[in-house]
Amino acid sequence: GLPLGHGPFLLDGQPLRLFADSMQHFRIPPNHWEQRLKLAKHMGLNAVQTLIPWFLMEPTPDAFHTEGFCDIVKFGQLCAKLGLKIILRPGPFICDGPDFGGLPWWLAQQGTPATTLPGQPAFRLRVRTSDPAYMHRVELFYTKLFKLLRSANLTAGQGGPIIMAQIENEYGSYGSDKAYLGQLRDIWKTGLGDGVVIHSTDGPSEQMLLGTRIEGVLNTIDGDPNFDLLRTVQPWVQPVMNSEVYTGALSFWGDQQFPNSPVDIAPVVDAMLCKNDSAGVAFNASFTLWLFAGVTDFGFQGGNVQGAQ
């Protein structure tokens, strides 16, 4: 696992810096997964960040699809075969790539058997909160998911590649329900077991980082690598990480604008890797390139409309 404290990440007692790519497996045809992973390996990266598509894996209440684009076990086994660690982003909200942030569409329905607790009146549940009806569905799905991952020996405590798992996504820029974050933390810890570091991430502002801050969870930062600010919010933590180093923006069919080139990104990464704190001590930062491999929203699953955010 990766124990935390006053020093770098440690893996089996040895210092580790994570140089990761973000490769969202469910937005890439499965027959291309291994080739993309090999490219990351050849580039010198040692980890992969991927998201869990709840909306695809449970398209109707109590379904559990684990084949094709949803075959997270196959993806994890490919990573293990190539010696790549996995930074898992299970959600439940996985941001604005897929529609509804990756949440299943049926969570928005009012008074269905799936969204109403036994003996309780029908009401529209409140997603991304500690609403009992919402958390009931969260716990049902993620208990199944984590059981699947552990049955395949994919977690760090089993010697597998999954070493980190994120709760929510940039929650401090959205909500303030710390009970919700705490419940996710506990489900993640119970389901994934010892050795998997539970972390959160948010944008480079004190308000955002404090909004996503919760006991027992490692804070990381997105965008501007303001590691001094990260240390202010979470002063005890020494390993620092930028969970999203942006290689480019979202694009739409017909766009003439393209992602940044390696020439644009290299100075950003170099500067981040060489950053020192106010005392002149190197941060020894870890990072994830967002995105490393291009991805596609198939059919109507895209969550962005051209000209609107």
mmCIF file of C-alpha atoms in Angstrom:
data_model
loop_
_atom_site.group_PDB
_atom_site.id
_atom_site.type_symbol
_atom_site.label_atom_id
_atom_site.label_comp_id
_atom_site.label_asym_id
_atom_site.label_seq_id
_atom_site.Cartn_x
_atom_site.Cartn_y
_atom_site.Cartn_z
ATOM 1 C CA GLY A 1 0.000 0.000 0.000
ATOM 2 C CA LEU A 2 0.889 3.689 0.155
ATOM 3 C CA PRO A 3 1.114 4.727 3.814
ATOM 4 C CA LEU A 4 0.878 8.478 4.342
ATOM 5 C CA GLY A 5 2.889 10.672 6.670
ATOM 6 C CA HIS A 6 5.743 13.146 6.764
ATOM 7 C CA GLY A 7 7.492 11.980 3.630
ATOM 8 C CA PRO A 8 6.885 10.700 0.097
ATOM 9 C CA PHE A 9 4.462 8.000 -0.947
ATOM 10 C CA LEU A 10 5.861 4.610 -0.028
ATOM 11 C CA LEU A 11 5.215 1.348 -1.832
ATOM 12 C CA ASP A 12 6.496 -1.741 -0.029
ATOM 13 C CA GLY A 13 8.693 0.579 2.011
ATOM 14 C CA GLN A 14 10.247 2.290 -1.012
ATOM 15 C CA PRO A 15 9.633 5.939 -2.044
ATOM 16 C CA LEU A 16 7.288 6.261 -5.007
ATOM 17 C CA ARG A 17 6.328 9.153 -7.266
ATOM 18 C CA LEU A 18 3.277 8.497 -9.390
ATOM 19 C CA PHE A 19 3.501 9.645 -13.003
ATOM 20 C CA ALA A 20 0.074 8.726 -14.319
ATOM 21 C CA ASP A 21 -2.090 9.072 -17.377
ATOM 22 C CA SER A 22 -5.849 9.468 -17.383
ATOM 23 C CA MET A 23 -7.270 6.812 -19.683
ATOM 24 C CA GLN A 24 -11.008 6.333 -19.334
ATOM 25 C CA HIS A 25 -11.471 2.732 -20.368
ATOM 26 C CA PHE A 26 -15.223 2.913 -21.043
ATOM 27 C CA ARG A 27 -14.710 5.664 -23.646
ATOM 28 C CA ILE A 28 -12.128 3.656 -25.623
ATOM 29 C CA PRO A 29 -12.946 0.411 -27.500
ATOM 30 C CA PRO A 30 -11.670 -2.501 -25.383
ATOM 31 C CA ASN A 31 -9.569 -3.920 -28.237
ATOM 32 C CA HIS A 32 -7.473 -0.714 -28.057
ATOM 33 C CA TRP A 33 -6.870 -0.780 -24.287
ATOM 34 C CA GLU A 34 -3.594 -2.702 -24.329
ATOM 35 C CA GLN A 35 -2.071 -0.575 -27.089
ATOM 36 C CA ARG A 36 -2.914 2.646 -25.212
ATOM 37 C CA LEU A 37 -1.494 1.245 -21.974
ATOM 38 C CA LYS A 38 1.713 0.211 -23.723
ATOM 39 C CA LEU A 39 2.112 3.749 -25.072
ATOM 40 C CA ALA A 40 1.860 5.105 -21.523
ATOM 41 C CA LYS A 41 4.411 2.554 -20.322
ATOM 42 C CA HIS A 42 6.834 3.401 -23.123
ATOM 43 C CA MET A 43 6.454 7.099 -22.323
ATOM 44 C CA GLY A 44 7.788 6.381 -18.834
ATOM 45 C CA LEU A 45 4.524 6.610 -16.907
ATOM 46 C CA ASN A 46 3.961 4.163 -14.057
ATOM 47 C CA ALA A 47 0.232 4.516 -13.303
ATOM 48 C CA VAL A 48 -3.166 4.916 -14.952
ATOM 49 C CA GLN A 49 -6.162 6.882 -13.701
ATOM 50 C CA THR A 50 -9.575 5.619 -14.805
ATOM 51 C CA LEU A 51 -13.205 6.255 -13.884
ATOM 52 C CA ILE A 52 -16.085 3.922 -13.083
ATOM 53 C CA PRO A 53 -19.173 4.464 -15.294
ATOM 54 C CA TRP A 54 -22.024 3.739 -12.882
ATOM 55 C CA PHE A 55 -24.508 4.801 -15.591
ATOM 56 C CA LEU A 56 -23.255 2.054 -17.935
ATOM 57 C CA MET A 57 -22.728 -0.645 -15.348
ATOM 58 C CA GLU A 58 -26.217 -0.204 -13.825
ATOM 59 C CA PRO A 59 -28.328 1.122 -16.716
ATOM 60 C CA THR A 60 -31.486 -0.115 -14.983
ATOM 61 C CA PRO A 61 -31.955 -0.618 -11.235
ATOM 62 C CA ASP A 62 -30.065 -3.645 -9.896
ATOM 63 C CA ALA A 63 -28.485 -4.573 -13.234
ATOM 64 C CA PHE A 64 -24.710 -5.088 -13.092
ATOM 65 C CA HIS A 65 -22.941 -5.018 -16.459
ATOM 66 C CA THR A 66 -19.272 -6.007 -16.405
ATOM 67 C CA GLU A 67 -18.563 -6.875 -20.014
ATOM 68 C CA GLY A 68 -17.244 -4.947 -23.027
ATOM 69 C CA PHE A 69 -16.649 -1.280 -22.253
ATOM 70 C CA CYS A 70 -17.497 -2.010 -18.593
ATOM 71 C CA ASP A 71 -14.979 -4.829 -18.116
ATOM 72 C CA ILE A 72 -12.966 -3.160 -15.351
ATOM 73 C CA VAL A 73 -11.481 -6.548 -14.360
ATOM 74 C CA LYS A 74 -9.970 -7.037 -17.825
ATOM 75 C CA PHE A 75 -8.649 -3.467 -17.769
ATOM 76 C CA GLY A 76 -7.138 -3.985 -14.315
ATOM 77 C CA GLN A 77 -5.506 -7.232 -15.366
ATOM 78 C CA LEU A 78 -3.936 -5.527 -18.395
ATOM 79 C CA CYS A 79 -2.512 -2.834 -16.109
ATOM 80 C CA ALA A 80 -1.104 -5.480 -13.767
ATOM 81 C CA LYS A 81 0.435 -7.357 -16.691
ATOM 82 C CA LEU A 82 2.241 -4.184 -17.832
ATOM 83 C CA GLY A 83 3.312 -3.149 -14.327
ATOM 84 C CA LEU A 84 1.066 -0.067 -14.214
ATOM 85 C CA LYS A 85 -0.581 1.001 -10.955
ATOM 86 C CA ILE A 86 -4.216 2.151 -10.991
ATOM 87 C CA ILE A 87 -5.665 5.343 -9.535
ATOM 88 C CA LEU A 88 -9.374 4.595 -9.461
ATOM 89 C CA ARG A 89 -12.049 7.279 -9.694
ATOM 90 C CA PRO A 90 -15.240 5.383 -8.803
ATOM 91 C CA GLY A 91 -17.425 8.485 -8.461
ATOM 92 C CA PRO A 92 -20.319 8.402 -7.818
ATOM 93 C CA PHE A 93 -20.118 11.701 -9.762
ATOM 94 C CA ILE A 94 -17.282 11.505 -12.302
ATOM 95 C CA CYS A 95 -17.601 15.007 -13.800
ATOM 96 C CA ASP A 96 -18.939 16.336 -17.074
ATOM 97 C CA GLY A 97 -17.644 13.842 -19.636
ATOM 98 C CA PRO A 98 -20.667 11.553 -19.548
ATOM 99 C CA ASP A 99 -24.226 12.825 -19.219
ATOM 100 C CA PHE A 100 -25.471 13.474 -15.644
ATOM 101 C CA GLY A 101 -21.881 13.233 -14.412
ATOM 102 C CA GLY A 102 -21.919 9.473 -14.870
ATOM 103 C CA LEU A 103 -24.865 8.915 -12.519
ATOM 104 C CA PRO A 104 -27.595 6.528 -13.747
ATOM 105 C CA TRP A 105 -30.520 8.327 -15.399
ATOM 106 C CA TRP A 106 -33.072 6.536 -13.227
ATOM 107 C CA LEU A 107 -31.804 8.284 -10.073
ATOM 108 C CA ALA A 108 -33.581 11.386 -11.361
ATOM 109 C CA GLN A 109 -36.972 9.673 -11.432
ATOM 110 C CA GLN A 110 -39.442 10.405 -8.656
ATOM 111 C CA GLY A 111 -41.136 7.696 -6.647
ATOM 112 C CA THR A 112 -39.840 4.625 -8.498
ATOM 113 C CA PRO A 113 -39.121 1.458 -6.502
ATOM 114 C CA ALA A 114 -35.429 2.094 -7.062
ATOM 115 C CA THR A 115 -35.462 5.575 -5.553
ATOM 116 C CA THR A 116 -37.924 5.113 -2.701
ATOM 117 C CA LEU A 117 -37.026 3.448 0.585
ATOM 118 C CA PRO A 118 -39.431 0.819 1.963
ATOM 119 C CA GLY A 119 -42.141 2.381 4.129
ATOM 120 C CA GLN A 120 -41.208 5.912 3.100
ATOM 121 C CA PRO A 121 -43.243 8.312 0.934
ATOM 122 C CA ALA A 122 -42.246 8.775 -2.683
ATOM 123 C CA PHE A 123 -39.949 11.738 -3.240
ATOM 124 C CA ARG A 124 -37.219 12.812 -5.614
ATOM 125 C CA LEU A 125 -33.895 11.857 -4.092
ATOM 126 C CA ARG A 126 -31.060 14.356 -3.822
ATOM 127 C CA VAL A 127 -27.951 13.142 -5.613
ATOM 128 C CA ARG A 128 -24.464 14.046 -4.327
ATOM 129 C CA THR A 129 -25.790 14.366 -0.757
ATOM 130 C CA SER A 130 -26.231 12.132 2.281
ATOM 131 C CA ASP A 131 -29.925 11.688 1.385
ATOM 132 C CA PRO A 132 -30.665 8.129 2.664
ATOM 133 C CA ALA A 133 -32.461 7.121 -0.558
ATOM 134 C CA TYR A 134 -29.467 8.168 -2.669
ATOM 135 C CA MET A 135 -26.917 6.599 -0.328
ATOM 136 C CA HIS A 136 -28.924 3.364 -0.332
ATOM 137 C CA ARG A 137 -28.382 3.054 -4.090
ATOM 138 C CA VAL A 138 -24.736 4.158 -3.801
ATOM 139 C CA GLU A 139 -23.976 1.489 -1.212
ATOM 140 C CA LEU A 140 -25.734 -1.254 -3.186
ATOM 141 C CA PHE A 141 -23.770 -0.536 -6.371
ATOM 142 C CA TYR A 142 -20.343 0.109 -4.877
ATOM 143 C CA THR A 143 -20.527 -2.912 -2.604
ATOM 144 C CA LYS A 144 -20.971 -5.023 -5.762
ATOM 145 C CA LEU A 145 -18.209 -3.161 -7.594
ATOM 146 C CA PHE A 146 -15.619 -3.451 -4.840
ATOM 147 C CA LYS A 147 -16.479 -7.112 -4.266
ATOM 148 C CA LEU A 148 -15.831 -7.697 -7.989
ATOM 149 C CA LEU A 149 -12.442 -5.955 -7.822
ATOM 150 C CA ARG A 150 -11.380 -7.897 -4.753
ATOM 151 C CA SER A 151 -12.565 -11.213 -6.181
ATOM 152 C CA ALA A 152 -10.095 -10.562 -9.024
ATOM 153 C CA ASN A 153 -7.273 -9.675 -6.546
ATOM 154 C CA LEU A 154 -6.915 -6.187 -8.020
ATOM 155 C CA THR A 155 -6.524 -4.144 -4.817
ATOM 156 C CA ALA A 156 -3.209 -3.138 -3.265
ATOM 157 C CA GLY A 157 -3.780 -5.170 -0.101
ATOM 158 C CA GLN A 158 -3.977 -8.261 -2.320
ATOM 159 C CA GLY A 159 -0.858 -7.326 -4.265
ATOM 160 C CA GLY A 160 -2.967 -5.855 -7.076
ATOM 161 C CA PRO A 161 -2.527 -2.617 -9.061
ATOM 162 C CA ILE A 162 -5.263 -0.454 -7.453
ATOM 163 C CA ILE A 163 -3.332 1.726 -4.994
ATOM 164 C CA MET A 164 -5.531 4.862 -4.799
ATOM 165 C CA ALA A 165 -9.289 5.547 -5.026
ATOM 166 C CA GLN A 166 -10.926 8.970 -5.220
ATOM 167 C CA ILE A 167 -14.186 9.924 -3.531
ATOM 168 C CA GLU A 168 -16.495 12.126 -5.607
ATOM 169 C CA ASN A 169 -14.996 14.756 -7.930
ATOM 170 C CA GLU A 170 -14.154 18.376 -7.081
ATOM 171 C CA TYR A 171 -16.929 18.325 -4.497
ATOM 172 C CA GLY A 172 -15.727 21.503 -2.781
ATOM 173 C CA SER A 173 -16.723 23.504 -5.844
ATOM 174 C CA TYR A 174 -20.226 22.018 -5.731
ATOM 175 C CA GLY A 175 -21.562 21.093 -2.291
ATOM 176 C CA SER A 176 -20.947 21.173 1.459
ATOM 177 C CA ASP A 177 -22.361 17.870 2.752
ATOM 178 C CA LYS A 178 -19.423 16.496 4.753
ATOM 179 C CA ALA A 179 -21.595 13.634 6.037
ATOM 180 C CA TYR A 180 -21.893 12.496 2.412
ATOM 181 C CA LEU A 181 -18.127 12.539 1.897
ATOM 182 C CA GLY A 182 -17.646 10.663 5.156
ATOM 183 C CA GLN A 183 -20.079 7.954 4.117
ATOM 184 C CA LEU A 184 -18.312 7.534 0.769
ATOM 185 C CA ARG A 185 -14.946 7.322 2.548
ATOM 186 C CA ASP A 186 -16.234 4.551 4.798
ATOM 187 C CA ILE A 187 -17.777 2.566 1.920
ATOM 188 C CA TRP A 188 -14.548 2.887 -0.077
ATOM 189 C CA LYS A 189 -12.340 1.849 2.888
ATOM 190 C CA THR A 190 -14.517 -1.141 3.739
ATOM 191 C CA GLY A 191 -14.889 -2.254 0.139
ATOM 192 C CA LEU A 192 -11.317 -1.792 -1.061
ATOM 193 C CA GLY A 193 -9.495 -2.799 2.115
ATOM 194 C CA ASP A 194 -6.102 -1.897 3.522
ATOM 195 C CA GLY A 195 -3.406 -0.548 1.247
ATOM 196 C CA VAL A 196 -5.632 1.595 -0.986
ATOM 197 C CA VAL A 197 -5.216 5.323 -0.293
ATOM 198 C CA ILE A 198 -8.557 7.143 -0.324
ATOM 199 C CA HIS A 199 -8.148 10.632 -1.762
ATOM 200 C CA SER A 200 -10.114 13.635 -2.993
ATOM 201 C CA THR A 201 -9.285 16.442 -5.370
ATOM 202 C CA ASP A 202 -10.414 19.965 -6.149
ATOM 203 C CA GLY A 203 -9.422 23.160 -7.879
ATOM 204 C CA PRO A 204 -6.631 25.477 -6.708
ATOM 205 C CA SER A 205 -8.559 27.647 -4.238
ATOM 206 C CA GLU A 206 -8.721 27.454 -0.462
ATOM 207 C CA GLN A 207 -12.534 27.368 -0.509
ATOM 208 C CA MET A 208 -12.620 24.422 -2.909
ATOM 209 C CA LEU A 209 -9.921 22.434 -1.135
ATOM 210 C CA LEU A 210 -11.470 22.974 2.290
ATOM 211 C CA GLY A 211 -14.875 22.019 0.882
ATOM 212 C CA THR A 212 -13.559 18.622 -0.153
ATOM 213 C CA ARG A 213 -11.369 18.155 2.932
ATOM 214 C CA ILE A 214 -12.353 15.338 5.267
ATOM 215 C CA GLU A 215 -10.546 13.330 7.940
ATOM 216 C CA GLY A 216 -8.816 10.197 6.732
ATOM 217 C CA VAL A 217 -8.728 11.293 3.091
ATOM 218 C CA LEU A 218 -5.701 12.644 1.228
ATOM 219 C CA ASN A 219 -6.259 15.997 -0.481
ATOM 220 C CA THR A 220 -4.867 16.433 -3.999
ATOM 221 C CA ILE A 221 -5.190 19.403 -6.352
ATOM 222 C CA ASP A 222 -6.334 19.926 -9.947
ATOM 223 C CA GLY A 223 -5.053 22.433 -12.482
ATOM 224 C CA ASP A 224 -2.607 25.020 -11.147
ATOM 225 C CA PRO A 225 -0.074 23.079 -9.036
ATOM 226 C CA ASN A 226 -0.293 25.388 -6.019
ATOM 227 C CA PHE A 227 1.267 22.914 -3.611
ATOM 228 C CA ASP A 228 1.887 25.582 -0.965
ATOM 229 C CA LEU A 229 -1.889 26.103 -0.826
ATOM 230 C CA LEU A 230 -2.411 22.344 -0.632
ATOM 231 C CA ARG A 231 -0.054 22.183 2.352
ATOM 232 C CA THR A 232 -1.941 25.059 4.005
ATOM 233 C CA VAL A 233 -5.202 23.106 3.770
ATOM 234 C CA GLN A 234 -3.616 19.828 4.839
ATOM 235 C CA PRO A 235 -0.375 20.756 6.599
ATOM 236 C CA TRP A 236 0.563 17.280 7.807
ATOM 237 C CA VAL A 237 0.733 15.702 4.389
ATOM 238 C CA GLN A 238 4.080 15.484 2.633
ATOM 239 C CA PRO A 239 3.278 13.563 -0.544
ATOM 240 C CA VAL A 240 1.618 16.074 -2.855
ATOM 241 C CA MET A 241 -0.181 15.301 -6.070
ATOM 242 C CA ASN A 242 -1.750 17.119 -9.002
ATOM 243 C CA SER A 243 -4.615 14.854 -10.063
ATOM 244 C CA GLU A 244 -5.319 16.700 -13.323
ATOM 245 C CA VAL A 245 -2.518 18.307 -15.328
ATOM 246 C CA TYR A 246 -4.462 19.543 -18.318
ATOM 247 C CA THR A 247 -3.164 18.427 -21.695
ATOM 248 C CA GLY A 248 -6.063 20.108 -23.476
ATOM 249 C CA ALA A 249 -9.718 21.064 -23.304
ATOM 250 C CA LEU A 250 -12.913 19.300 -24.307
ATOM 251 C CA SER A 251 -13.500 19.351 -28.042
ATOM 252 C CA PHE A 252 -16.549 18.773 -30.231
ATOM 253 C CA TRP A 253 -17.041 17.298 -33.683
ATOM 254 C CA GLY A 254 -15.932 19.860 -36.244
ATOM 255 C CA ASP A 255 -13.784 21.864 -33.834
ATOM 256 C CA GLN A 256 -10.644 23.428 -35.284
ATOM 257 C CA GLN A 257 -9.102 23.737 -31.819
ATOM 258 C CA PHE A 258 -6.859 20.882 -30.742
ATOM 259 C CA PRO A 259 -5.322 19.839 -27.416
ATOM 260 C CA ASN A 260 -1.962 21.151 -26.318
ATOM 261 C CA SER A 261 1.072 19.560 -27.929
ATOM 262 C CA PRO A 262 3.910 17.912 -25.962
ATOM 263 C CA VAL A 263 5.896 21.093 -26.583
ATOM 264 C CA ASP A 264 3.233 23.026 -24.645
ATOM 265 C CA ILE A 265 2.923 20.500 -21.816
ATOM 266 C CA ALA A 266 6.596 19.684 -21.180
ATOM 267 C CA PRO A 267 7.508 23.033 -19.531
ATOM 268 C CA VAL A 268 4.439 22.799 -17.267
ATOM 269 C CA VAL A 269 5.374 19.301 -16.115
ATOM 270 C CA ASP A 270 9.051 20.208 -15.699
ATOM 271 C CA ALA A 271 8.190 23.243 -13.566
ATOM 272 C CA MET A 272 5.844 21.201 -11.416
ATOM 273 C CA LEU A 273 8.361 18.411 -10.903
ATOM 274 C CA CYS A 274 11.037 20.893 -9.846
ATOM 275 C CA LYS A 275 8.842 22.917 -7.438
ATOM 276 C CA ASN A 276 10.185 23.565 -3.943
ATOM 277 C CA ASP A 277 8.247 24.658 -0.877
ATOM 278 C CA SER A 278 8.826 27.953 0.972
ATOM 279 C CA ALA A 279 11.722 26.359 2.874
ATOM 280 C CA GLY A 280 13.384 25.315 -0.379
ATOM 281 C CA VAL A 281 12.575 21.630 0.051
ATOM 282 C CA ALA A 282 11.454 19.786 -3.081
ATOM 283 C CA PHE A 283 7.798 18.760 -3.114
ATOM 284 C CA ASN A 284 8.629 15.558 -5.056
ATOM 285 C CA ALA A 285 5.166 15.850 -6.578
ATOM 286 C CA SER A 286 3.191 13.133 -8.311
ATOM 287 C CA PHE A 287 0.823 13.927 -11.190
ATOM 288 C CA THR A 288 -1.785 12.665 -13.654
ATOM 289 C CA LEU A 289 -1.965 13.863 -17.260
ATOM 290 C CA TRP A 290 -5.608 14.634 -18.056
ATOM 291 C CA LEU A 291 -6.089 13.260 -20.636
ATOM 292 C CA PHE A 292 -3.283 11.106 -21.978
ATOM 293 C CA ALA A 293 -5.307 9.048 -24.452
ATOM 294 C CA GLY A 294 -8.109 10.583 -26.469
ATOM 295 C CA VAL A 295 -11.590 9.323 -25.643
ATOM 296 C CA THR A 296 -15.000 9.363 -27.305
ATOM 297 C CA ASP A 297 -18.528 9.690 -25.940
ATOM 298 C CA PHE A 298 -20.470 7.122 -27.926
ATOM 299 C CA GLY A 299 -24.140 7.504 -28.796
ATOM 300 C CA PHE A 300 -25.892 9.997 -26.536
ATOM 301 C CA GLN A 301 -23.728 9.533 -23.432
ATOM 302 C CA GLY A 302 -21.853 12.839 -23.796
ATOM 303 C CA GLY A 303 -22.503 15.362 -21.034
ATOM 304 C CA ASN A 304 -21.448 18.558 -22.831
ATOM 305 C CA VAL A 305 -23.289 20.488 -25.537
ATOM 306 C CA GLN A 306 -21.354 22.716 -27.894
ATOM 307 C CA GLY A 307 -21.739 26.353 -26.878
ATOM 308 C CA ALA A 308 -22.914 25.516 -23.339
ATOM 309 C CA GLN A 309 -21.248 24.333 -20.149
#
